[in-house]
CSV table of C-alpha atoms and ligand atoms in Angstrom, one decimal:
chain,number,residue,atom,x,y,z
A,1,UNK,CA,0.0,0.1,0.2
A,2,UNK,CA,2.7,2.4,0.8
A,3,UNK,CA,4.3,1.7,-2.4
A,4,UNK,CA,1.4,2.2,-4.4
A,5,UNK,CA,1.1,5.7,-2.4
A,6,UNK,CA,4.4,6.5,-3.6
A,7,UNK,CA,3.5,5.6,-7.3
A,8,UNK,CA,0.5,7.7,-7.0
A,9,UNK,CA,2.4,10.9,-5.8
A,10,UNK,CA,5.0,10.2,-8.8
A,11,UNK,CA,2.2,10.1,-11.2
A,12,UNK,CA,0.8,13.4,-10.0
A,13,UNK,CA,4.2,14.9,-10.1
A,14,UNK,CA,4.6,14.0,-13.5
A,15,UNK,CA,1.2,15.3,-14.4
A,16,UNK,CA,1.9,18.8,-12.7
A,17,UNK,CA,5.6,18.6,-14.7
A,18,UNK,CA,3.9,17.8,-17.9
A,19,UNK,CA,1.1,20.4,-17.7
A,20,UNK,CA,4.1,23.0,-17.0
A,21,UNK,CA,5.9,21.6,-20.0
A,22,UNK,CA,3.0,21.9,-22.2
A,23,UNK,CA,2.3,25.4,-21.0
A,24,UNK,CA,6.1,26.6,-21.9
A,25,UNK,CA,5.9,25.0,-25.2
A,26,UNK,CA,2.7,26.8,-25.9
A,27,UNK,CA,4.2,29.8,-24.8
A,28,UNK,CA,7.3,29.3,-27.1
A,29,UNK,CA,5.1,28.5,-30.1
A,30,UNK,CA,3.1,31.8,-29.5
A,31,UNK,CA,6.3,33.8,-29.1
A,32,UNK,CA,8.0,32.4,-32.1
A,33,UNK,CA,4.9,33.3,-34.3
A,34,UNK,CA,4.8,36.6,-32.8
A,35,UNK,CA,6.9,38.6,-35.5
A,36,UNK,CA,5.1,37.4,-38.3
A,37,UNK,CA,1.8,38.2,-36.4
A,38,UNK,CA,3.1,41.7,-35.8
A,39,UNK,CA,2.5,41.4,-32.1
A,40,UNK,CA,5.8,43.2,-31.1
A,41,UNK,CA,5.9,47.1,-30.9
A,42,UNK,CA,8.4,49.3,-29.4
A,43,UNK,CA,7.8,52.0,-26.2
A,44,UNK,CA,10.2,54.6,-25.8
A,45,UNK,CA,11.6,56.0,-22.6
A,46,UNK,CA,12.7,59.6,-22.4
A,47,UNK,CA,16.2,60.5,-21.4
A,48,UNK,CA,16.8,64.2,-19.7
A,49,UNK,CA,20.1,66.1,-20.2
A,50,UNK,CA,20.7,67.4,-16.8
A,51,UNK,CA,22.3,70.7,-18.0
A,52,UNK,CA,19.7,71.9,-20.1
A,53,UNK,CA,16.8,70.1,-18.6
A,54,UNK,CA,15.5,68.9,-21.9
A,55,UNK,CA,14.5,65.5,-23.3
A,56,UNK,CA,17.5,64.7,-25.5
A,57,UNK,CA,16.9,60.9,-26.3
A,58,UNK,CA,15.3,58.0,-25.3
A,59,UNK,CA,15.4,54.0,-25.2
A,60,UNK,CA,13.5,51.8,-27.3
A,61,UNK,CA,12.1,48.9,-25.2
A,62,UNK,CA,10.4,45.7,-26.9
A,63,UNK,CA,6.8,45.1,-26.1
A,64,UNK,CA,4.8,41.8,-26.9
A,65,UNK,CA,1.0,41.9,-27.0
A,66,UNK,CA,0.2,38.4,-27.5
A,67,UNK,CA,-3.4,37.3,-28.7
A,68,UNK,CA,-3.3,34.3,-26.3
A,69,UNK,CA,-1.0,35.8,-23.2
A,70,UNK,CA,-1.9,39.1,-23.0
A,71,UNK,CA,1.0,41.7,-22.3
A,72,UNK,CA,4.2,39.7,-21.6
A,73,UNK,CA,7.3,41.5,-20.2
A,74,UNK,CA,10.4,41.5,-22.0
A,75,UNK,CA,12.0,40.0,-18.8
A,76,UNK,CA,9.9,37.0,-19.7
A,77,UNK,CA,10.4,36.6,-23.2
A,78,UNK,CA,13.8,38.1,-24.4
A,79,UNK,CA,15.7,35.4,-22.5
A,80,UNK,CA,13.9,32.9,-24.7
A,81,UNK,CA,14.4,34.6,-27.8
A,82,UNK,CA,18.0,34.8,-26.9
A,83,UNK,CA,18.2,30.9,-26.0
A,84,UNK,CA,16.3,29.9,-29.5
A,85,UNK,CA,18.4,32.4,-31.5
A,86,UNK,CA,15.2,33.9,-32.7
A,87,UNK,CA,16.6,37.5,-30.9
A,88,UNK,CA,18.7,37.9,-34.3
A,89,UNK,CA,15.4,38.1,-36.3
A,90,UNK,CA,13.6,39.9,-33.7
A,91,UNK,CA,16.5,42.2,-32.9
A,92,UNK,CA,16.5,43.2,-36.8
A,93,UNK,CA,13.0,44.2,-36.6
A,94,UNK,CA,13.7,46.5,-33.5
A,95,UNK,CA,16.5,48.2,-35.3
A,96,UNK,CA,14.5,48.9,-38.4
A,97,UNK,CA,11.7,50.0,-36.2
A,98,UNK,CA,13.5,52.2,-33.8
A,99,UNK,CA,15.5,53.5,-37.0
A,100,UNK,CA,12.3,54.5,-38.7
A,101,UNK,CA,11.1,56.2,-35.7
A,102,UNK,CA,14.1,58.2,-35.2
A,103,UNK,CA,13.9,59.1,-39.0
A,104,UNK,CA,10.5,60.6,-38.4
A,105,UNK,CA,11.4,62.2,-35.3
A,106,UNK,CA,14.3,63.8,-37.1
A,107,UNK,CA,12.0,64.8,-40.3
A,108,UNK,CA,9.6,66.5,-37.7
A,109,UNK,CA,12.4,68.7,-36.4
A,110,UNK,CA,12.7,66.5,-33.2
A,111,UNK,CA,16.5,64.8,-33.6
A,112,UNK,CA,16.3,62.6,-30.7
A,113,UNK,CA,18.9,59.8,-30.0
A,114,UNK,CA,17.3,56.4,-29.8
A,115,UNK,CA,18.9,53.8,-27.9
A,116,UNK,CA,18.6,50.3,-29.3
A,117,UNK,CA,19.4,47.2,-27.0
A,118,UNK,CA,21.6,44.5,-28.4
A,119,UNK,CA,21.7,41.0,-27.2
A,120,UNK,CA,24.7,39.2,-26.8
A,121,UNK,CA,23.8,36.7,-29.2
A,122,UNK,CA,23.1,39.8,-31.7
A,123,UNK,CA,26.0,41.1,-31.0
A,124,UNK,CA,28.2,38.3,-32.0
A,125,UNK,CA,26.2,37.2,-35.0
A,126,UNK,CA,27.5,37.5,-38.3
A,127,UNK,CA,24.7,39.6,-39.6
A,128,UNK,CA,24.9,42.3,-37.1
A,129,UNK,CA,26.7,44.8,-39.4
A,130,UNK,CA,24.2,44.0,-42.3
A,131,UNK,CA,21.4,44.7,-40.1
A,132,UNK,CA,22.7,47.9,-38.9
A,133,UNK,CA,23.4,49.1,-42.3
A,134,UNK,CA,20.0,48.2,-43.5
A,135,UNK,CA,18.2,49.8,-40.9
A,136,UNK,CA,20.3,53.0,-41.6
A,137,UNK,CA,19.8,53.0,-45.2
A,138,UNK,CA,16.0,51.9,-45.3
A,139,UNK,CA,15.1,54.8,-42.7
A,140,UNK,CA,17.5,57.7,-43.8
A,141,UNK,CA,18.2,58.5,-40.3
A,142,UNK,CA,21.5,60.2,-39.5
A,143,UNK,CA,23.5,57.7,-37.9
A,144,UNK,CA,24.4,59.6,-35.1
A,145,UNK,CA,21.0,59.4,-33.8
A,146,UNK,CA,21.2,55.7,-33.1
A,147,UNK,CA,23.1,54.4,-30.1
A,148,UNK,CA,23.5,50.8,-29.6
A,149,UNK,CA,23.5,49.3,-26.1
A,150,UNK,CA,25.5,46.7,-25.3
A,151,UNK,CA,25.6,44.8,-21.8
A,152,UNK,CA,29.2,44.5,-20.2
A,153,UNK,CA,28.8,40.6,-19.5
A,154,UNK,CA,29.2,40.0,-23.5
A,155,UNK,CA,31.7,42.3,-24.3
A,156,UNK,CA,34.2,40.5,-21.7
A,157,UNK,CA,34.2,37.2,-23.2
A,158,UNK,CA,36.8,37.9,-26.0
A,159,UNK,CA,38.0,41.8,-25.5
A,160,UNK,CA,40.0,42.2,-28.9
A,161,UNK,CA,36.9,40.9,-31.0
A,162,UNK,CA,34.5,43.1,-29.0
A,163,UNK,CA,36.8,46.0,-29.3
A,164,UNK,CA,36.7,45.4,-33.3
A,165,UNK,CA,32.9,45.0,-33.4
A,166,UNK,CA,32.6,48.1,-31.5
A,167,UNK,CA,34.7,49.9,-33.8
A,168,UNK,CA,32.6,48.9,-36.6
A,169,UNK,CA,29.6,50.1,-35.5
A,170,UNK,CA,31.2,53.5,-34.8
A,171,UNK,CA,32.6,53.3,-38.0
A,172,UNK,CA,29.1,53.3,-39.4
A,173,UNK,CA,28.3,56.5,-37.6
A,174,UNK,CA,26.5,55.0,-34.7
A,175,UNK,CA,26.9,55.6,-31.2
A,176,UNK,CA,27.5,52.8,-28.5
A,177,UNK,CA,26.7,52.5,-25.0
A,178,UNK,CA,27.6,49.8,-22.3
A,179,UNK,CA,24.0,48.9,-20.6
A,180,UNK,CA,23.4,48.1,-17.0
A,181,UNK,CA,27.2,49.1,-15.9
A,182,UNK,CA,28.3,47.6,-12.3
A,183,UNK,CA,26.2,44.6,-12.9
A,184,UNK,CA,27.8,41.0,-13.8
A,185,UNK,CA,31.2,41.0,-15.0
A,186,UNK,CA,31.6,44.5,-14.4
A,187,UNK,CA,35.2,45.9,-14.2
A,188,UNK,CA,36.3,49.5,-14.8
A,189,UNK,CA,39.4,48.4,-16.4
A,190,UNK,CA,37.9,46.6,-19.1
A,191,UNK,CA,35.3,49.3,-20.0
A,192,UNK,CA,38.7,51.8,-20.3
A,193,UNK,CA,39.5,49.6,-23.1
A,194,UNK,CA,36.2,49.9,-25.3
A,195,UNK,CA,35.6,52.5,-27.7
A,196,UNK,CA,32.4,54.0,-26.4
A,197,UNK,CA,30.4,56.9,-26.4
A,198,UNK,CA,28.3,56.3,-23.2
A,199,UNK,CA,27.8,54.3,-20.0
A,200,UNK,CA,24.5,53.8,-18.6
A,201,UNK,CA,24.6,53.1,-14.7
A,202,UNK,CA,22.4,50.3,-13.9
A,203,UNK,CA,19.5,51.0,-11.6
A,204,UNK,CA,20.6,48.7,-8.9
A,205,UNK,CA,23.0,51.5,-7.9
A,206,UNK,CA,20.5,54.5,-8.5
A,207,UNK,CA,18.0,52.7,-6.2
A,208,UNK,CA,19.9,53.1,-3.1
A,209,UNK,CA,22.3,56.1,-3.8
A,210,UNK,CA,20.7,58.6,-1.5
A,211,UNK,CA,21.4,55.7,1.4
A,212,UNK,CA,24.2,53.5,0.7
A,213,UNK,CA,27.7,54.8,0.9
A,214,UNK,CA,29.3,51.8,-1.3
A,215,UNK,CA,26.7,52.5,-3.9
A,216,UNK,CA,27.3,56.1,-3.9
A,217,UNK,CA,31.1,55.6,-4.0
A,218,UNK,CA,30.9,53.5,-6.9
A,219,UNK,CA,28.6,55.9,-8.8
A,220,UNK,CA,31.1,58.6,-8.0
A,221,UNK,CA,34.1,56.4,-9.5
A,222,UNK,CA,32.2,55.6,-12.5
A,223,UNK,CA,31.4,59.3,-13.0
A,224,UNK,CA,35.0,60.2,-12.6
A,225,UNK,CA,36.0,57.3,-15.1
A,226,UNK,CA,33.4,59.0,-17.6
A,227,UNK,CA,34.4,62.3,-17.3
A,228,UNK,CA,38.2,61.3,-17.9
A,229,UNK,CA,37.1,59.0,-20.9
A,230,UNK,CA,35.1,62.0,-22.3
A,231,UNK,CA,31.8,59.6,-22.3
A,232,UNK,CA,28.4,60.4,-21.5
A,233,UNK,CA,27.0,58.9,-18.1
A,234,UNK,CA,23.4,58.0,-18.2
A,235,UNK,CA,21.7,56.8,-14.8
A,236,UNK,CA,18.9,54.5,-15.2
A,237,UNK,CA,15.9,53.9,-13.0
A,238,UNK,CA,16.0,57.4,-11.6
A,239,UNK,CA,12.6,57.6,-9.7
A,240,UNK,CA,12.4,60.3,-7.4
A,241,UNK,CA,14.0,63.9,-7.2
A,242,UNK,CA,16.7,63.4,-4.3
A,243,UNK,CA,18.2,60.5,-6.7
A,244,UNK,CA,18.1,63.0,-9.4
A,245,UNK,CA,19.9,66.1,-7.7
A,246,UNK,CA,22.5,64.0,-6.1
A,247,UNK,CA,23.4,62.2,-9.4
A,248,UNK,CA,23.3,66.0,-11.0
A,249,UNK,CA,25.7,66.9,-8.2
A,250,UNK,CA,28.2,64.5,-9.0
A,251,UNK,CA,28.4,64.9,-12.5
A,252,UNK,CA,26.0,62.4,-14.4
A,253,UNK,CA,24.9,64.0,-17.5
A,254,UNK,CA,21.6,62.4,-18.3
A,255,UNK,CA,18.9,60.6,-16.4
A,256,UNK,CA,16.5,58.1,-17.5
A,257,UNK,CA,13.8,56.6,-15.3
A,258,UNK,CA,10.0,56.8,-14.0
A,259,UNK,CA,10.7,60.5,-12.6
A,260,UNK,CA,11.3,61.9,-16.3
A,261,UNK,CA,8.6,59.3,-17.9
A,262,UNK,CA,7.8,55.5,-18.1
A,263,UNK,CA,8.2,53.8,-21.5
A,264,UNK,CA,5.5,55.3,-23.8
A,265,UNK,CA,4.3,55.5,-27.2
A,266,UNK,CA,6.0,57.4,-29.8
A,267,UNK,CA,3.4,60.3,-30.2
A,268,UNK,CA,3.4,60.4,-26.3
A,269,UNK,CA,7.2,60.8,-26.1
A,270,UNK,CA,7.3,63.4,-29.0
A,271,UNK,CA,4.7,65.3,-27.2
A,272,UNK,CA,6.7,65.0,-24.0
A,273,UNK,CA,10.1,66.0,-25.5
A,274,UNK,CA,8.4,69.0,-27.2
A,275,UNK,CA,6.7,70.3,-23.8
A,276,UNK,CA,9.0,69.2,-21.1
A,277,UNK,CA,10.8,71.6,-18.7
A,278,UNK,CA,12.4,70.5,-15.8
A,279,UNK,CA,10.8,71.3,-12.5
A,280,UNK,CA,13.3,73.7,-10.5
B,1,C2E,P1,17.4,47.7,-19.8
B,1,C2E,O1,18.0,47.7,-21.4
B,1,C2E,O2,18.2,47.8,-18.7
B,1,C2E,O3,16.1,48.6,-19.8
B,1,C2E,C1,15.7,49.4,-18.8
B,1,C2E,C2,14.7,48.6,-18.0
B,1,C2E,O4,14.2,49.5,-16.7
B,1,C2E,C3,13.3,48.8,-19.0
B,1,C2E,O5,12.7,47.4,-18.3
B,1,C2E,C4,12.5,49.8,-18.2
B,1,C2E,O6,11.0,50.0,-18.3
B,1,C2E,C5,13.1,49.7,-16.7
B,1,C2E,N1,13.1,51.1,-16.0
B,1,C2E,C6,13.2,52.3,-16.5
B,1,C2E,N2,13.4,53.3,-15.4
B,1,C2E,C7,12.5,52.8,-14.3
B,1,C2E,C8,12.5,52.9,-13.2
B,1,C2E,O7,12.7,54.3,-12.8
B,1,C2E,N3,12.1,52.1,-12.1
B,1,C2E,C9,12.0,51.0,-12.4
B,1,C2E,N4,11.6,50.2,-11.4
B,1,C2E,N5,12.2,50.3,-13.6
B,1,C2E,C10,12.7,51.2,-14.7
B,1,C2E,P2,11.8,46.9,-19.5
B,1,C2E,O8,11.3,47.7,-20.3
B,1,C2E,O9,11.0,45.6,-18.8
B,1,C2E,O10,13.1,46.0,-20.2
B,1,C2E,C11,13.7,44.7,-19.4
B,1,C2E,C12,15.0,44.6,-20.2
B,1,C2E,O11,14.9,44.0,-21.7
B,1,C2E,C13,16.0,45.7,-20.8
B,1,C2E,O12,16.8,46.3,-19.5
B,1,C2E,C14,16.5,44.7,-21.7
B,1,C2E,O13,17.8,44.3,-21.3
B,1,C2E,C15,15.7,44.0,-22.5
B,1,C2E,N6,15.0,44.4,-23.7
B,1,C2E,C16,14.2,45.4,-23.9
B,1,C2E,N7,14.0,45.5,-25.4
B,1,C2E,C17,14.9,45.0,-25.6
B,1,C2E,C18,15.1,44.6,-27.2
B,1,C2E,O14,14.7,45.5,-28.1
B,1,C2E,N8,16.3,44.0,-27.5
B,1,C2E,C19,16.8,43.2,-26.4
B,1,C2E,N9,17.7,42.5,-26.9
B,1,C2E,N10,16.5,43.2,-25.2
B,1,C2E,C20,15.6,44.3,-24.7
B,2,MG,MG1,19.0,49.3,-22.3
B,3,MG,MG1,19.8,49.0,-18.6
B,4,MG,MG1,18.8,47.3,-16.5
């Protein structure tokens, strides 16, 4: 009887597992049809220049509105796209759409810099330059309006190769930023070697900046490094005025976060950029 009970429990666990697996499979199937079904769209989060108090740029962030699963967070699906390699095609779509949007703003007399996230796999794919060139050419945007965001962890792996790739991006006229700086394989020494235009300080440091001494010291060091390299320092995840004031006081040049605005649709971003004045 005891052995029987164990088998029942085992069978139940198997059922639960197979149900979870079925769900995941269905999710992945929906995800891999999302591109052709045109279920992806981009939201844009504003970035404010601290010196002028104006919106000077934004970051394109992918969104998935699934017919079956509703609005799904990129934290849930970007890693799956990365794993399967589908991020290369989806990433090419992101590059093309964000470049189109940047070109439209430029034509409308609003030359915003648009940040575009590149995943590790996309960065290392042989098709990367082709996708960048094609996004630039078909949109007609000034390459200087595009800033590619690359996470530090992947640029670490093969330093010489990464430097060559980043240099090719910059030769194409686009800007390059290190994203999520300070988390993962962070090392100031590595960052010094890369040909970059901007460093984006991760939200994790900004969150505790008005309280934690260690985070404050790290951000100060990154800002000092950025100043000596002549690169832009963008702080992510700025949610309140105290954080913003502190970041400004230590020399951060641009801020992005809910304080300035959440990721929003292009028309809203345009309206905000045209009307925005920093509160004093
Ligand atoms: P990320 O590149 O570091 O983007 C910043 C994330 O922080 C965004 O989350 C944004 O909505 C969120 N955020 C911005 N300001 C604040 C704030 O003040 N407070 C808080 N709590 N959060 C804030 P999101 O849109 O969910 O994107 C998450 C990540 O997914 C991104 O992190 C990026 O790594 C990835 N991702 C998004 N779009 C793309 C894409 O087109 N391609 C690739 N490869 N990855 C993408
Ligand atoms: Mg980013
Ligand atoms: Mg980031
Ligand atoms: Mg982040």
